[in-house]
PDB file of C-alpha atoms in Angstrom:
ATOM      1  CA  UNK U 196       0.000   0.000   0.000  1.00  0.00           C
ATOM      2  CA  UNK U 197       1.343   3.432  -0.928  1.00  0.00           C
ATOM      3  CA  UNK U 198       0.074   6.832   0.182  1.00  0.00           C
ATOM      4  CA  UNK U 199       2.121   9.712  -1.226  1.00  0.00           C
ATOM      5  CA  UNK U 200       1.589  13.453  -1.004  1.00  0.00           C
ATOM      6  CA  UNK U 201       2.978  15.713  -3.724  1.00  0.00           C
ATOM      7  CA  UNK U 202       2.879  13.484  -6.825  1.00  0.00           C
ATOM      8  CA  UNK U 203       2.421  15.447 -10.044  1.00  0.00           C
ATOM      9  CA  UNK U 204       0.758  13.892 -13.091  1.00  0.00           C
ATOM     10  CA  UNK U 205       4.204  13.371 -14.635  1.00  0.00           C
ATOM     11  CA  UNK U 206       5.484  11.758 -11.431  1.00  0.00           C
ATOM     12  CA  UNK U 207       2.497   9.407 -11.407  1.00  0.00           C
ATOM     13  CA  UNK U 208       3.211   8.423 -15.026  1.00  0.00           C
ATOM     14  CA  UNK U 209       6.817   7.706 -14.089  1.00  0.00           C
ATOM     15  CA  UNK U 210       5.660   5.662 -11.110  1.00  0.00           C
ATOM     16  CA  UNK U 211       3.350   3.586 -13.312  1.00  0.00           C
ATOM     17  CA  UNK U 212       6.219   2.982 -15.747  1.00  0.00           C
ATOM     18  CA  UNK U 213       8.293   1.789 -12.772  1.00  0.00           C
ATOM     19  CA  UNK U 214       5.489  -0.579 -11.723  1.00  0.00           C
ATOM     20  CA  UNK U 215       5.260  -2.015 -15.254  1.00  0.00           C
ATOM     21  CA  UNK U 216       9.037  -2.361 -15.528  1.00  0.00           C
ATOM     22  CA  UNK U 217       9.104  -4.423 -12.326  1.00  0.00           C
ATOM     23  CA  UNK U 218       6.034  -6.550 -13.102  1.00  0.00           C
ATOM     24  CA  UNK U 219       3.899  -5.019 -10.358  1.00  0.00           C
ATOM     25  CA  UNK U 220       0.118  -4.861 -10.422  1.00  0.00           C
ATOM     26  CA  UNK U 221      -1.671  -1.805  -9.090  1.00  0.00           C
ATOM     27  CA  UNK U 222      -4.986  -0.221  -8.176  1.00  0.00           C
ATOM     28  CA  UNK U 223      -5.151   3.576  -8.139  1.00  0.00           C
ATOM     29  CA  UNK U 224      -8.690   4.931  -7.894  1.00  0.00           C
ATOM     30  CA  UNK U 225      -8.081   7.252  -4.938  1.00  0.00           C
ATOM     31  CA  UNK U 226      -5.770  10.274  -5.367  1.00  0.00           C
ATOM     32  CA  UNK U 227      -2.327   9.838  -3.800  1.00  0.00           C
ATOM     33  CA  UNK U 228      -3.058   6.181  -2.934  1.00  0.00           C
ATOM     34  CA  UNK U 229      -2.050   2.904  -4.617  1.00  0.00           C
ATOM     35  CA  UNK U 230      -2.454  -0.750  -3.825  1.00  0.00           C
ATOM     36  CA  UNK U 231       0.399  -2.752  -5.319  1.00  0.00           C
ATOM     37  CA  UNK U 232       0.877  -6.466  -5.926  1.00  0.00           C
ATOM     38  CA  UNK U 233       4.244  -8.090  -6.544  1.00  0.00           C
ATOM     39  CA  UNK U 234       3.802 -11.555  -8.078  1.00  0.00           C
ATOM     40  CA  UNK U 235       7.581 -12.066  -8.138  1.00  0.00           C
ATOM     41  CA  UNK U 236       7.967 -11.159  -4.455  1.00  0.00           C
ATOM     42  CA  UNK U 237      11.044  -9.001  -5.099  1.00  0.00           C
ATOM     43  CA  UNK U 238       9.877  -5.475  -4.246  1.00  0.00           C
ATOM     44  CA  UNK U 239      10.378  -3.933  -0.818  1.00  0.00           C
ATOM     45  CA  UNK U 240       8.659  -1.057   0.933  1.00  0.00           C
ATOM     46  CA  UNK U 241      12.009   0.733   1.140  1.00  0.00           C
ATOM     47  CA  UNK U 242      12.610   0.572  -2.637  1.00  0.00           C
ATOM     48  CA  UNK U 243       9.111   1.912  -3.318  1.00  0.00           C
ATOM     49  CA  UNK U 244       9.503   4.688  -0.740  1.00  0.00           C
ATOM     50  CA  UNK U 245      12.817   5.748  -2.247  1.00  0.00           C
ATOM     51  CA  UNK U 246      11.372   5.756  -5.777  1.00  0.00           C
ATOM     52  CA  UNK U 247       8.497   7.974  -4.633  1.00  0.00           C
ATOM     53  CA  UNK U 248      10.931  10.271  -2.855  1.00  0.00           C
ATOM     54  CA  UNK U 249      12.808  10.705  -6.140  1.00  0.00           C
ATOM     55  CA  UNK U 250       9.610  11.549  -8.051  1.00  0.00           C
ATOM     56  CA  UNK U 251       7.497  13.709  -5.793  1.00  0.00           C
ATOM     57  CA  UNK U 252       7.410  17.467  -5.668  1.00  0.00           C
ATOM     58  CA  UNK U 253       9.673  19.436  -3.335  1.00  0.00           C
ATOM     59  CA  UNK U 254       7.882  20.256  -0.111  1.00  0.00           C
ATOM     60  CA  UNK U 255       5.596  17.213  -0.247  1.00  0.00           C
ATOM     61  CA  UNK U 256       4.582  16.350   3.282  1.00  0.00           C
ATOM     62  CA  UNK U 257       4.220  12.622   3.676  1.00  0.00           C
ATOM     63  CA  UNK U 258       4.775   9.207   2.139  1.00  0.00           C
ATOM     64  CA  UNK U 259       3.738   5.887   3.607  1.00  0.00           C
ATOM     65  CA  UNK U 260       4.569   2.511   2.064  1.00  0.00           C
ATOM     66  CA  UNK U 261       3.212  -0.493   3.917  1.00  0.00           C
ATOM     67  CA  UNK U 262       3.675  -4.164   3.114  1.00  0.00           C
ATOM     68  CA  UNK U 263       0.511  -6.170   3.673  1.00  0.00           C
ATOM     69  CA  UNK U 264       0.784  -9.921   3.827  1.00  0.00           C
ATOM     70  CA  UNK U 265      -1.711 -12.586   2.840  1.00  0.00           C
ATOM     71  CA  UNK U 266      -5.062 -13.127   4.525  1.00  0.00           C
ATOM     72  CA  UNK U 267      -6.245  -9.554   4.145  1.00  0.00           C
ATOM     73  CA  UNK U 268      -9.844  -8.467   3.829  1.00  0.00           C
ATOM     74  CA  UNK U 269     -11.282  -5.263   2.462  1.00  0.00           C
ATOM     75  CA  UNK U 270     -14.579  -3.446   2.065  1.00  0.00           C
ATOM     76  CA  UNK U 271     -15.414  -0.432  -0.090  1.00  0.00           C
ATOM     77  CA  UNK U 272     -18.238   1.699  -1.434  1.00  0.00           C
ATOM     78  CA  UNK U 273     -18.942   2.767  -4.994  1.00  0.00           C
ATOM     79  CA  UNK U 274     -19.523   6.482  -5.609  1.00  0.00           C
ATOM     80  CA  UNK U 275     -23.112   7.293  -4.680  1.00  0.00           C
ATOM     81  CA  UNK U 276     -23.796   3.572  -4.252  1.00  0.00           C
ATOM     82  CA  UNK U 277     -23.536   3.019  -8.041  1.00  0.00           C
ATOM     83  CA  UNK U 278     -22.337  -0.565  -8.500  1.00  0.00           C
ATOM     84  CA  UNK U 279     -21.968  -0.147 -12.274  1.00  0.00           C
ATOM     85  CA  UNK U 280     -18.483   1.332 -11.882  1.00  0.00           C
ATOM     86  CA  UNK U 281     -15.396  -0.899 -12.030  1.00  0.00           C
ATOM     87  CA  UNK U 282     -13.474   0.805  -9.212  1.00  0.00           C
ATOM     88  CA  UNK U 283     -13.193  -2.450  -7.290  1.00  0.00           C
ATOM     89  CA  UNK U 284     -12.904  -5.004 -10.116  1.00  0.00           C
ATOM     90  CA  UNK U 285      -9.124  -5.252  -9.669  1.00  0.00           C
ATOM     91  CA  UNK U 286      -9.551  -5.772  -5.936  1.00  0.00           C
ATOM     92  CA  UNK U 287     -12.223  -8.412  -6.467  1.00  0.00           C
ATOM     93  CA  UNK U 288      -9.891 -10.297  -8.793  1.00  0.00           C
ATOM     94  CA  UNK U 289      -6.773  -9.801  -6.667  1.00  0.00           C
ATOM     95  CA  UNK U 290      -7.838  -9.973  -3.007  1.00  0.00           C
ATOM     96  CA  UNK U 291     -10.684 -11.540  -1.128  1.00  0.00           C
ATOM     97  CA  UNK U 292     -13.292  -9.115   0.080  1.00  0.00           C
ATOM     98  CA  UNK U 293     -15.119  -8.668   3.346  1.00  0.00           C
TER      99      UNK U 293
END
């Protein structure tokens, strides 16, 4: 899980290129927040934090990278209760839901 303040549109594009380059999966439907999967099991929270530090704007306030292990649950809401959106499709396919 990544939460990062101060990411410009260009920085986000660079971050997504980094994810692709390293074979990571991601979900990014909330500004400044990503859920990442690493099928190869090679990525660390420290590497991701350092990459974000390199990309974000000067004066950005906070970055949090957290590794979450198996057996997680999640729950979410669609905007205005509209279940026609695909905001959670990736999560449904990647993680079990609560």
